[in-house]
Each structure stands twice: as structure tokens, then as C-alpha cells.
Coordinates of C-alpha atoms and ligand atoms in Angstrom, one line a residue:
Chain A
M123 CA 135.7 82.2 105.8
K124 CA 136.6 82.0 101.7
I125 CA 140.0 84.1 101.0
L126 CA 140.2 85.5 97.8
R127 CA 143.4 87.1 97.0
C128 CA 143.6 90.7 95.4
P129 CA 146.6 91.5 93.1
L130 CA 147.0 95.2 95.2
N131 CA 146.2 94.1 99.1
G132 CA 147.0 90.3 99.2
P133 CA 144.5 87.7 100.5
R134 CA 141.2 89.0 102.1
N135 CA 138.2 87.7 103.1
I136 CA 136.0 87.0 99.8
S137 CA 133.1 89.5 101.7
E138 CA 135.2 92.4 100.5
F139 CA 135.1 91.7 97.0
A140 CA 132.4 91.4 94.3
C141 CA 132.1 89.4 91.3
F142 CA 131.3 90.7 87.8
G143 CA 131.0 88.1 85.8
E144 CA 132.8 86.0 83.3
V145 CA 135.6 87.8 81.1
V146 CA 134.4 88.4 77.7
E147 CA 135.0 90.1 74.5
M148 CA 132.6 93.2 74.2
P149 CA 131.3 93.2 70.3
E150 CA 131.9 96.5 68.7
P151 CA 128.4 98.5 69.1
A152 CA 128.8 100.2 65.7
E153 CA 128.9 96.7 63.6
T154 CA 126.8 94.5 66.0
G155 CA 122.9 93.9 65.1
D156 CA 120.2 93.8 67.6
D157 CA 120.2 90.1 68.2
A158 CA 124.0 90.0 68.7
W159 CA 123.5 93.4 71.1
A160 CA 121.3 91.6 73.2
D161 CA 123.1 88.0 73.4
H162 CA 125.8 90.2 74.8
V163 CA 124.1 92.4 77.2
W164 CA 121.8 89.6 78.9
N165 CA 122.8 85.8 77.8
D166 CA 125.6 84.3 79.9
N167 CA 127.7 80.9 79.8
N168 CA 126.7 79.9 83.7
T169 CA 129.6 77.7 83.1
A170 CA 129.8 75.0 85.4
G171 CA 133.5 73.8 85.6
V172 CA 136.7 76.8 85.5
V173 CA 135.8 80.2 84.7
R174 CA 137.8 83.3 84.2
E175 CA 136.0 86.4 85.8
W176 CA 136.4 90.2 86.9
W177 CA 136.3 90.9 90.2
C178 CA 136.4 94.1 92.3
H179 CA 138.0 94.4 95.8
L180 CA 135.6 96.9 96.9
P181 CA 137.3 99.0 99.7
S182 CA 140.2 99.9 97.3
S183 CA 138.3 99.4 94.1
T184 CA 140.9 97.5 92.5
W185 CA 139.5 95.4 89.7
F186 CA 141.2 92.2 88.5
I187 CA 140.7 88.8 86.8
A188 CA 140.2 85.8 89.0
E189 CA 139.8 82.1 88.0
R190 CA 138.2 79.7 89.7
D191 CA 136.0 76.5 89.6
T192 CA 131.9 77.2 90.1
V193 CA 131.6 73.3 90.8
T194 CA 134.2 73.2 93.4
D195 CA 134.1 76.3 95.0
K196 CA 137.9 76.3 94.7
I197 CA 140.0 79.6 93.2
L198 CA 142.9 78.8 91.4
R199 CA 144.4 82.0 90.6
S200 CA 143.9 86.1 90.3
Y201 CA 146.0 88.4 88.5
P202 CA 146.0 91.8 87.2
A203 CA 144.0 92.8 84.3
S204 CA 146.9 93.8 82.5
E205 CA 147.7 90.1 81.9
V206 CA 144.8 89.7 79.7
Y207 CA 144.5 93.1 78.1
G208 CA 147.8 94.6 77.1
E209 CA 146.9 97.9 75.2
R210 CA 143.7 100.1 75.7
R211 CA 140.9 99.2 73.2
D212 CA 138.7 101.7 72.0
F213 CA 135.2 101.6 70.4
K214 CA 134.3 103.4 67.2
A215 CA 131.7 105.9 68.0
G216 CA 128.3 104.5 67.2
T217 CA 125.6 106.6 65.0
P218 CA 122.4 107.3 67.2
P219 CA 119.4 105.7 66.7
T220 CA 117.1 107.3 64.5
Chain B
M272 CA 100.3 43.8 119.7
A273 CA 103.1 42.6 117.4
W274 CA 100.9 39.7 116.7
G275 CA 98.0 41.9 115.3
L276 CA 100.3 44.3 113.8
L277 CA 101.8 41.3 111.5
K278 CA 98.5 40.0 111.1
Y279 CA 97.4 43.7 109.5
G280 CA 100.7 44.0 107.7
F281 CA 100.2 40.3 105.8
S282 CA 96.5 40.8 105.1
R283 CA 95.3 41.1 101.6
R284 CA 93.0 43.5 102.5
Y285 CA 95.7 46.3 103.2
P286 CA 97.9 45.8 100.6
A287 CA 100.9 48.4 100.9
R288 CA 99.9 51.4 98.6
R289 CA 103.1 52.6 96.4
D290 CA 103.1 56.5 95.4
I291 CA 104.7 55.8 92.3
P292 CA 105.5 52.6 90.1
P293 CA 109.2 51.5 89.9
T294 CA 111.3 52.9 86.8
P295 CA 110.4 51.3 84.1
D296 CA 112.3 50.9 80.6
L297 CA 112.6 53.5 78.4
K298 CA 110.1 53.6 75.8
P299 CA 111.8 54.3 72.2
S300 CA 109.2 57.4 72.2
Y301 CA 106.8 59.5 73.4
D302 CA 104.4 62.4 73.0
V303 CA 106.2 64.5 75.5
V304 CA 109.5 63.9 77.3
I305 CA 110.1 66.0 80.2
I306 CA 113.5 67.0 81.3
G307 CA 113.8 67.3 85.2
G308 CA 111.8 65.4 87.9
G309 CA 111.1 68.3 90.1
G310 CA 107.5 70.1 91.1
H311 CA 107.1 71.6 87.8
G312 CA 108.1 68.9 85.7
L313 CA 106.0 66.9 87.3
A314 CA 102.8 68.9 87.8
T315 CA 103.5 69.7 83.6
A316 CA 103.3 66.0 83.4
Y317 CA 99.7 65.9 85.0
Y318 CA 98.2 68.5 83.8
L319 CA 99.5 67.3 79.9
A320 CA 97.3 64.2 81.1
R321 CA 94.5 65.4 82.7
D322 CA 93.6 68.3 80.6
H323 CA 94.6 67.0 77.6
G324 CA 94.5 63.5 77.4
I325 CA 97.9 63.4 76.6
R326 CA 99.4 60.3 78.1
R327 CA 102.1 59.0 76.3
V328 CA 104.7 61.2 78.3
C329 CA 108.1 60.3 80.5
V330 CA 109.2 63.2 83.5
L331 CA 113.6 62.2 83.2
E332 CA 115.1 62.9 87.0
K333 CA 118.6 62.4 87.5
G334 CA 118.7 62.0 90.7
Y335 CA 115.8 61.1 92.7
L336 CA 112.4 62.5 92.3
A337 CA 111.7 66.3 93.6
G338 CA 115.5 66.2 95.2
G339 CA 116.5 69.7 93.9
N340 CA 114.8 72.7 94.9
T341 CA 111.6 71.7 94.9
A342 CA 112.1 69.9 98.4
R343 CA 114.6 72.5 99.7
N344 CA 112.9 75.7 99.3
T345 CA 111.0 77.4 102.5
A346 CA 107.6 77.2 101.1
V347 CA 106.5 80.6 101.0
I348 CA 103.3 81.1 98.7
R349 CA 102.0 84.9 97.6
S350 CA 101.4 87.0 95.1
N351 CA 102.1 90.1 96.4
Y352 CA 104.5 91.4 93.2
I353 CA 104.3 94.3 91.6
T354 CA 103.6 94.0 88.1
P355 CA 100.4 93.2 87.0
E356 CA 101.8 90.8 84.9
S357 CA 103.3 88.9 87.6
V358 CA 100.3 89.4 90.2
R359 CA 98.1 87.5 88.0
F360 CA 100.3 84.9 87.0
Y361 CA 100.8 84.2 90.5
K362 CA 97.6 84.7 92.3
E363 CA 96.3 82.3 89.7
S364 CA 99.0 79.8 91.4
V365 CA 97.6 80.7 94.9
E366 CA 94.1 79.7 93.5
L367 CA 94.9 76.5 92.0
Y368 CA 96.6 75.6 95.5
D369 CA 93.6 76.0 97.5
G370 CA 91.7 73.4 96.3
L371 CA 94.8 71.2 95.2
S372 CA 95.2 68.8 98.6
A373 CA 91.6 67.4 97.6
E374 CA 92.3 67.4 93.9
L375 CA 94.9 65.3 94.3
G376 CA 94.1 63.4 97.2
F377 CA 97.7 64.1 99.0
N378 CA 97.8 66.3 101.6
L379 CA 99.8 69.3 100.9
L380 CA 99.7 71.0 104.5
Y381 CA 98.8 74.0 102.4
S382 CA 98.1 76.8 105.1
Q383 CA 97.3 80.2 104.1
R384 CA 98.1 82.5 107.4
G385 CA 99.5 85.4 105.5
Q386 CA 102.4 86.9 104.9
L387 CA 103.9 90.2 106.4
T388 CA 107.1 92.3 104.7
L389 CA 108.2 95.1 106.5
A390 CA 109.3 98.5 105.9
H391 CA 112.6 100.1 107.1
S392 CA 112.5 103.3 105.1
D393 CA 110.2 105.7 103.6
A394 CA 111.4 104.2 99.9
T395 CA 110.1 101.1 101.0
L396 CA 106.9 102.0 101.6
R397 CA 106.8 103.9 98.9
T398 CA 107.0 100.5 96.8
F399 CA 104.9 98.9 99.3
R400 CA 101.9 101.7 98.2
Q401 CA 102.3 100.5 94.6
R402 CA 102.2 96.6 95.8
A403 CA 99.1 97.7 97.4
E404 CA 97.4 99.1 94.7
V405 CA 98.4 97.1 91.5
G406 CA 97.3 94.0 94.1
R407 CA 94.3 95.3 94.8
F408 CA 93.2 96.0 91.6
C409 CA 94.4 92.6 90.4
G410 CA 92.0 91.4 93.0
T411 CA 94.4 89.7 95.5
R412 CA 93.9 90.4 99.4
I413 CA 96.8 92.8 100.0
E414 CA 96.8 96.5 102.4
M415 CA 99.2 98.6 104.0
V416 CA 99.7 98.5 107.9
D417 CA 101.2 100.5 110.1
R418 CA 103.1 99.9 113.6
K419 CA 99.6 99.5 115.7
Q420 CA 98.9 96.9 113.3
I421 CA 102.0 95.4 113.2
R422 CA 102.1 94.8 116.8
E423 CA 98.8 92.9 116.8
L424 CA 99.8 90.7 113.9
V425 CA 103.1 89.4 115.4
P426 CA 103.2 90.4 118.8
G427 CA 106.6 89.4 119.5
L428 CA 108.1 91.5 117.1
N429 CA 111.0 94.0 118.1
L430 CA 109.9 97.2 115.9
E431 CA 112.6 99.1 117.6
M432 CA 115.8 98.0 116.3
K433 CA 118.4 100.6 116.4
R434 CA 119.4 102.4 113.3
Y435 CA 116.4 101.2 111.1
P436 CA 113.2 100.8 112.9
I437 CA 110.2 99.5 111.4
Q438 CA 108.1 102.2 110.1
G439 CA 105.1 100.1 108.4
G440 CA 104.6 97.2 106.5
L441 CA 102.7 95.4 103.6
W442 CA 99.6 92.7 104.6
H443 CA 98.9 89.9 102.5
P444 CA 96.4 87.7 103.7
D445 CA 96.7 85.4 101.0
G446 CA 99.9 84.4 101.7
G447 CA 100.7 81.3 103.0
T448 CA 103.4 78.1 103.1
G449 CA 102.6 74.3 101.9
R450 CA 104.8 70.9 102.2
H451 CA 106.7 71.2 99.2
D452 CA 107.9 67.6 98.9
A453 CA 104.1 66.7 98.7
V454 CA 103.5 68.7 96.3
A455 CA 106.2 67.1 93.9
W456 CA 104.6 63.6 95.4
G457 CA 101.2 64.5 94.9
Y458 CA 101.4 65.5 91.2
A459 CA 103.5 62.5 90.6
A460 CA 100.9 59.7 92.3
R461 CA 98.2 61.1 89.9
A462 CA 100.2 61.6 86.6
A463 CA 101.5 58.2 87.3
E464 CA 98.0 56.9 87.9
L465 CA 97.1 58.2 84.2
G466 CA 99.9 56.7 82.6
V467 CA 102.8 59.3 82.6
E468 CA 106.2 57.2 83.4
I469 CA 108.5 58.3 85.8
H470 CA 112.1 57.8 85.1
Q471 CA 114.3 57.9 88.6
R472 CA 118.0 58.4 88.3
T473 CA 117.8 59.2 84.4
E474 CA 119.8 62.1 83.2
V475 CA 120.0 63.2 80.0
I476 CA 123.3 63.7 79.0
G477 CA 122.3 65.2 75.0
L478 CA 120.1 66.3 72.7
S479 CA 120.0 66.0 68.9
V480 CA 119.3 68.7 67.1
D481 CA 118.4 68.6 63.4
N482 CA 116.6 70.9 61.2
G483 CA 115.4 73.3 64.2
R484 CA 113.9 70.4 65.9
V485 CA 115.1 68.1 68.8
T486 CA 115.2 64.6 67.4
A487 CA 116.3 62.4 70.0
V488 CA 117.0 62.5 73.9
H489 CA 119.4 60.9 74.8
T490 CA 120.1 59.4 78.6
D491 CA 122.7 57.4 80.8
R492 CA 120.0 54.7 80.1
G493 CA 119.6 54.9 76.5
M494 CA 118.0 56.9 74.0
T495 CA 114.3 58.2 73.3
Q496 CA 112.2 60.5 71.3
G497 CA 109.9 62.9 71.9
G498 CA 107.1 65.0 69.9
Q499 CA 107.8 67.6 72.4
V500 CA 110.4 68.2 74.9
V501 CA 109.9 69.9 78.0
Q502 CA 112.9 71.3 80.2
A503 CA 112.2 72.2 83.6
V504 CA 116.0 71.6 85.5
A505 CA 116.2 74.8 87.6
G506 CA 119.6 75.5 88.2
M507 CA 120.9 73.4 85.8
S508 CA 118.6 75.3 82.9
S509 CA 121.6 76.8 81.2
Q510 CA 123.2 73.3 81.2
V511 CA 120.5 71.4 79.6
A512 CA 119.6 74.1 76.9
A513 CA 123.0 74.1 75.9
L514 CA 122.8 70.7 74.7
A515 CA 119.8 72.1 72.5
R516 CA 122.4 74.7 71.4
I517 CA 120.2 77.3 73.3
R518 CA 121.8 80.1 75.4
L519 CA 120.0 82.1 78.4
P520 CA 119.9 84.8 80.6
I521 CA 120.2 82.8 83.2
R522 CA 123.2 82.8 86.1
S523 CA 123.0 79.9 89.2
F524 CA 123.3 81.2 92.8
P525 CA 123.2 78.9 95.9
L526 CA 120.7 80.1 98.0
Q527 CA 120.9 78.8 101.7
A528 CA 118.5 78.3 104.5
M529 CA 117.9 76.8 107.7
V530 CA 115.7 75.7 110.6
T531 CA 115.8 76.0 114.1
Q532 CA 114.7 73.3 117.1
P533 CA 110.8 73.6 117.6
L534 CA 109.3 75.7 119.8
K535 CA 105.9 76.5 121.3
P536 CA 103.4 78.2 118.4
F537 CA 104.2 81.6 118.7
L538 CA 104.4 82.9 115.3
D539 CA 101.2 82.8 112.6
P540 CA 101.9 84.9 109.6
L541 CA 105.1 84.7 107.6
V542 CA 107.3 87.6 108.4
S543 CA 109.9 89.1 105.8
S544 CA 112.2 91.8 106.1
A545 CA 113.8 92.9 102.5
G546 CA 115.5 95.8 104.3
L547 CA 117.5 93.2 106.8
H548 CA 117.1 90.5 103.8
A549 CA 115.8 88.0 106.0
Y550 CA 112.3 86.2 106.4
V551 CA 111.1 83.8 109.4
S552 CA 107.7 81.1 109.3
Q553 CA 106.9 78.9 111.9
T554 CA 105.9 75.2 110.7
A555 CA 103.3 73.1 111.7
R556 CA 106.0 71.0 113.9
G557 CA 107.0 74.2 115.7
E558 CA 110.7 74.8 113.6
L559 CA 111.4 78.0 112.6
V560 CA 112.2 78.4 109.0
I561 CA 114.7 81.1 108.0
G562 CA 115.6 82.4 104.6
G563 CA 117.6 85.3 103.1
G564 CA 119.4 86.9 100.0
S565 CA 121.1 84.9 97.7
D566 CA 125.1 83.9 97.6
P567 CA 127.4 86.5 96.6
Y568 CA 128.9 85.1 93.5
P569 CA 127.7 82.0 91.1
L570 CA 128.6 78.8 91.8
Y571 CA 127.0 74.7 91.5
A572 CA 128.3 73.7 95.0
T573 CA 125.2 73.2 97.5
R574 CA 127.7 73.7 100.7
S575 CA 126.4 76.1 103.1
T576 CA 128.3 78.8 104.7
L577 CA 129.3 80.5 108.0
D578 CA 129.3 84.3 106.7
L579 CA 125.7 83.5 105.4
K580 CA 124.6 81.9 108.5
E581 CA 126.1 84.8 111.0
S582 CA 124.2 87.8 108.8
L583 CA 120.9 85.7 108.9
I584 CA 121.2 84.8 112.4
G585 CA 121.9 88.7 113.0
H586 CA 119.2 90.0 111.7
T587 CA 116.8 87.2 112.5
L588 CA 117.7 88.3 116.3
E589 CA 117.4 91.9 115.2
L590 CA 114.0 90.8 114.2
F591 CA 113.1 88.2 117.3
P592 CA 115.7 89.2 120.2
F593 CA 114.4 86.5 122.5
L594 CA 115.3 83.7 120.2
A595 CA 119.1 84.1 121.3
E596 CA 119.2 81.0 122.6
V597 CA 117.9 78.9 120.2
R598 CA 119.8 76.1 118.4
L599 CA 119.5 75.1 114.5
L600 CA 118.8 71.5 113.5
R601 CA 119.5 71.6 110.0
Q602 CA 120.8 73.8 107.2
W603 CA 121.0 73.6 103.2
A604 CA 121.2 75.0 100.0
G605 CA 119.8 74.6 96.4
I606 CA 121.1 75.8 93.2
T607 CA 118.8 78.6 91.8
D608 CA 118.8 79.9 88.3
M609 CA 118.8 83.7 88.5
T610 CA 116.9 85.8 85.8
P611 CA 118.6 89.9 85.4
D612 CA 114.5 90.6 86.0
Y613 CA 113.8 88.2 88.4
S614 CA 111.4 86.6 86.7
P615 CA 110.8 83.2 84.9
I616 CA 111.7 82.1 81.1
L617 CA 108.3 80.0 80.1
G618 CA 107.2 78.8 76.9
A619 CA 108.7 78.2 73.6
S620 CA 112.2 78.3 72.7
P621 CA 114.1 79.0 69.2
L622 CA 113.4 75.3 68.5
K623 CA 109.9 74.2 67.0
N624 CA 109.3 71.2 69.5
Y625 CA 111.5 72.4 72.3
W626 CA 110.0 74.2 75.5
L627 CA 111.5 76.3 78.3
D628 CA 110.2 76.2 82.1
A629 CA 113.5 78.0 84.1
G630 CA 114.6 80.7 85.8
W631 CA 112.5 80.0 88.4
G632 CA 115.5 81.5 90.7
T633 CA 114.3 82.2 94.6
W634 CA 110.6 82.2 93.4
G635 CA 109.5 79.0 92.1
F636 CA 107.6 76.8 94.4
K637 CA 104.7 79.0 94.8
A638 CA 104.2 78.8 90.4
T639 CA 104.6 75.3 90.3
P640 CA 100.7 74.6 89.5
V641 CA 100.5 78.0 87.4
A642 CA 103.6 76.9 85.3
G643 CA 102.8 73.0 85.1
K644 CA 99.5 73.9 83.8
R645 CA 99.7 76.8 81.4
L646 CA 102.5 75.0 80.4
A647 CA 100.8 71.9 79.6
E648 CA 98.4 74.0 77.7
A649 CA 101.1 75.7 75.4
V650 CA 102.6 72.4 74.5
A651 CA 99.2 71.0 74.1
T652 CA 98.0 73.5 72.2
G653 CA 100.9 74.9 70.2
K654 CA 99.4 78.3 71.2
L655 CA 100.7 80.1 74.5
P656 CA 98.1 81.0 76.6
A657 CA 98.0 85.1 77.1
I658 CA 99.2 84.7 81.2
L659 CA 102.7 83.3 79.8
E660 CA 103.0 86.0 77.3
P661 CA 105.0 88.4 79.8
F662 CA 107.6 85.5 80.5
R663 CA 108.6 84.7 76.6
L664 CA 112.3 83.9 76.2
E665 CA 112.1 87.0 73.8
R666 CA 111.2 89.6 75.9
F667 CA 115.0 89.6 76.3
R668 CA 115.7 90.5 72.6
S669 CA 113.1 93.6 72.3
F670 CA 114.1 94.6 76.3
D671 CA 110.8 94.2 77.5
L672 CA 111.4 92.9 81.2
V673 CA 109.3 92.3 83.8
N674 CA 111.3 93.8 86.9
E675 CA 110.4 92.1 90.1
M676 CA 113.7 92.1 91.8
G677 CA 112.0 94.4 94.5
A678 CA 109.0 92.4 94.9
T679 CA 111.6 89.4 95.1
A680 CA 114.6 89.5 96.7
A681 CA 114.5 88.0 100.5
S682 CA 111.0 87.6 100.5
H683 CA 110.5 84.6 98.3
Ligands
LIG940 C1 117.0 77.7 99.8 C2 115.7 78.1 98.8 C3 114.5 78.9 99.3 C4 113.5 79.0 98.1 N1 112.4 79.3 99.1 C5 111.2 79.6 98.0 C6 110.2 80.1 98.8 O1 109.8 80.2 100.0 N2 108.7 80.0 97.9 C7 108.9 79.9 96.4 O2 108.2 80.2 95.9 N3 110.2 79.2 96.1 C8 111.4 79.2 96.9 N4 112.5 78.9 96.2 C9 112.7 78.3 94.6 C10 112.3 77.3 94.6 O3 112.5 76.0 95.1 C11 112.3 76.8 93.0 O4 112.3 77.8 92.2 C12 111.6 75.4 92.7 O5 111.3 74.9 93.5 C13 111.8 75.0 90.8 O6 111.1 74.0 91.0 P1 111.7 73.0 89.9 O7 110.8 71.7 89.7 O8 111.5 73.6 88.2 O9 113.1 72.9 90.3 P2 113.6 71.5 90.7 O10 113.0 71.1 92.5 O11 115.4 71.9 91.1 O12 113.6 70.2 89.7 C14 114.6 70.2 88.7 C15 115.1 69.1 88.7 O13 115.9 68.5 87.0 C16 116.4 67.3 87.4 N5 117.7 67.9 86.5 C17 119.0 69.1 86.5 N6 119.6 68.3 85.0 C18 118.8 67.2 84.8 C19 119.6 66.2 83.7 N7 120.4 66.6 82.7 N8 118.7 65.2 83.3 C20 117.5 64.7 84.5 N9 117.0 65.5 85.0 C21 118.1 66.7 86.0 C22 117.4 67.5 89.0 O14 118.1 66.7 89.5 C23 116.1 68.5 89.7 O15 115.5 66.9 90.2 C24 113.5 78.1 97.1 C25 114.7 77.9 96.6 C26 115.6 77.4 97.6 C27 117.1 77.1 97.0

């Protein structure tokens, strides 16, 4: 059994969590071309090494960030998202496609 | 006895036979450099040499031949997918497997005993109906079967499991298995005879890119150049593509499988349940091969986990409760290159002389012959064969995906 520490609920079996991929900056939709948008939607760094990822503790729906090594399968650190995202980010309203 | 054996062993009339020559020195250049010595890389090399007369080819493999997913898979070969694009593609592979042992002079233990996929819900039955219609339309053998027919096909199967009894099935007589390492060794042996160089223990560590072309391939045994360069490295697809500064829609997940002690033959077809995330087949040796869903998060470690084994064994026992006392013999994992639509990425890359054979995830063994044959055609002629069109990397730019998630997850 592998243990992941949820910032709200403490150490829990990793089967209670879901991984939602690397923490990446979402480009501003209204100002992003088709190629860059497709790159953001589909492509992935798929890092072999230390990654910073979104995780969710499913029973309590707690979202947070964890750092782990994808080669050694070691979890290094987990913390609330507020450590990275201090303030709310609003995206501009895009023009709907014609 | 011992004397006779020695006489035979040293006789010149019975020379020791090597399947492939020892690794030679790297030449300064080749017509085609293939990165990755799994089934896909080796098949591509074989068809380049056999069908297109391109023999100045080298295959660079960082470990030993076919030590990657080629020798880790559960050997399921089938063509019962859901989109016509996929059915046509995998059907060609099944047909190639049919004559392959004879063609390669290598026993692949190809055994077409049919695959039965089980539905535990109305929703699954509906997708089975669609797969049966699409499959028949494309000329594969496939049909819906009811509980009575299932009982006849697999007498020991427990249809009455609590909460999710089996409601029907999808029967695919074209489905089967083959000996996976023999596929790689068969291709390697015949490719080597045609002049292809196979370099084991040769890791590609860098690619020089200039003016939209790969101009040099750097390995831990020195540098070489290829007129065309192909990557076929499965779980390491993102890392090798990154050497050419190409980004891919791939995430690498471990996939685990296991084998039990040998039992008397009782199971002829392959049995698979998408709902239970488990599939079982019995090998010629009598061992049961058990596989299921992927690990829950991306990883490059081929460790096995108790969590996955527990769920896989639990579900297998729902299908065959009488296996409860049977022991496990082996367990292992491979790193699979998963795409968002569960279809491969085959064909050109953003670079002019660089080709991709990637995104094979949990389902690429069955495609080894067709991928090798058709990619060789693309590399040799510079034109993508129509059958590969749907699997271009560009489909992710135009949002034109080939969704096979439902027909792939846990049925391989
Ligand atoms: C447990 C499991 C069960 C599976 N079951 C099935 C199944 O039943 N049916 C099915 O169709 N598919 C199945 N698959 C998927 C299938 O095994 C793969 O899709 C297929 O074997 C891929 O073949 P390949 O030749 O592309 O990759 P591989 O055999 O992995 O070969 C790639 C090679 O590239 C080498 N390499 C990597 N990086 C470098 C580098 N930098 N330089 C040089 N060489 C490098 C590796 O060492 C490796 O040998 C399964 C996979 C697993 C793990």
C-alpha cells in the first residue's frame, strides 16, 4: 500500500486519490492560436523525474498539489494549492468561433 | 550417451546456429536508423529490407532484443475494435500473423482460438452490438452471443456473479495469441540475414536537428547518421521525441500482468471482461495469463503492486471461482505509452526525415506486423499509406481522434 498525505485529511492510501496531471499554466484562451491551444489540450511533458501535479482526495473532494519522482515512485511533498496559486486568476471572455 | 552428444556437438555437419550476429561496430551512416529494438522496430527493419530493398539499416536497442513491452505483453491478437479505421488496420495485422511463422521460418505459436468479451450491463451490450456490426461490415468474424452460447464456449465460467451477472458477450473467432518474444526474434533473424545490423546495448542519448532534419544520432557507443530516422521506443516515446524537440500527446503508465502455475487445459478461448477489468487466457503450457487495467498514475518504474494484484485476482475469481487455490508463478510490469484516444501515432513527424511509431499503450503487440510493414512503406516511398492516415500525429491538431477507449481498456 502506498501512502499519500492529503493536506486536509492526513496520510491515506493512494487508492483514495486521483492524479490530474502536471501543474501547467493555462494559456489565455482568447489570445491563443489553434496550434498552441491544441498543444495545451493534448501534449504532455510526460516527465521522467520529479513532477509537480494536481491530485484530488476523492472521498473529500480535496484538490492539492504533490511532488513526486516518476522514476523512483517516491512522493516528495504535498501541499495546498494556495502555496502556488496565491490569488484568483480570471480569463478574458473569448469571442465565440464564427 | 555423453560421448554421442559430444560427437554431435563438435561435428562440423551440425554447426551451432546463431539467430542474429553479434553486435558490430557502428558505421558512420545508414539509409535508415531505427531507434528501439522491440517488435515494432525489428518488423520495420525487416519489411524495409524485404519489400523495399533498403538494407543499409541499423536497429539501436539500449538493452537486449525485445526486452521491453514486446516480451512483457499478454500476447492477445484481435481486431474487434469499434471504429472502421481501427478494425481495418488491426484486421490486416491479424491476417499477416496468419502466415508469419512460415514466412519467418520461426515458430510463433500463433493460435487463433477466439476471444470472448463479457458484458455485465445493457450499456456494454449496446457497444458490443455496434462493434459486431462494424466488424462484420469490415469483414472480420464477430458476433453477439447469449448466455447459453457463452456456457457452451466456456463451460467453467461463472455467469451468476452477484450484483453484475453476465448478460451477453461478443464472440470474435479471429482472436488469438502468439509467442511474443518469438515475433521479435523471428523478425530480427530474417532482417539480419538481409543485411540489417542489430545493435544491442546501444542507447540513443541525443539527436542533432538542423534545418528541420535529424542530422546525427548520438549513442553511448558513438555517433551515426541516418537518411531517415524512425523511433519505436514504446514507454520512452516522450523522452526520445524530446531529443528531437518534438512534443507528444503521450503519458507513460505501468501495466501489470501475471501468470499462475500450470493447470490441466480447461480454457480454450481468451476471456475478457471490460466491466471487471480482467482478462484471462491459458497458454500451451497450461499456465493462466491474467491481465487487467493500467496503474492509476503515470510512472516509469516497472515494479508490481499488491493493490493491483488483489483487485485483479478478486475479479478473476468472480469469473472462475474454482481457481482460488491456484498459485501465482510470475508477475511483472511494462511501461506503456498511452494516448488520449487509445490509438497509436504512426507516420511523419514535424521533422522531414523523422518518423514516429509510438502511442501503442496496452494494445500494440497485435499491431507489430502491420505497423512494421506499413511504416516501412511510408519511410521507403515518402508517402503515407491510406491505412495509416487516421493515425497521424496531426489528428490532435485538428481534433480528429480515433476513439478506441471502450474497445481497448482491459481487453488488450
Ligand atoms: C503487461 C502488458 C500486457 C500487454 N498486453 C498486450 C496484449 O495482450 N496485446 C497487445 O496487442 N498488446 C499488449 N501490450 C502492449 C504491447 O506490449 C506493446 O504495445 C508493444 O509490445 C510495443 O512494441 P514496441 O516494439 O513498440 O515496444 P518495446 O518492445 O517496448 O520496444 C521498445 C524498445 O526501445 C528501447 N529503447 C527505449 N529507449 C531507447 C533509447 N533511448 N535508445 C535505444 N533504445 C531504446 C527499449 O529498451 C525497448 O526494447 C501489453 C503491454 C504490457 C506491458
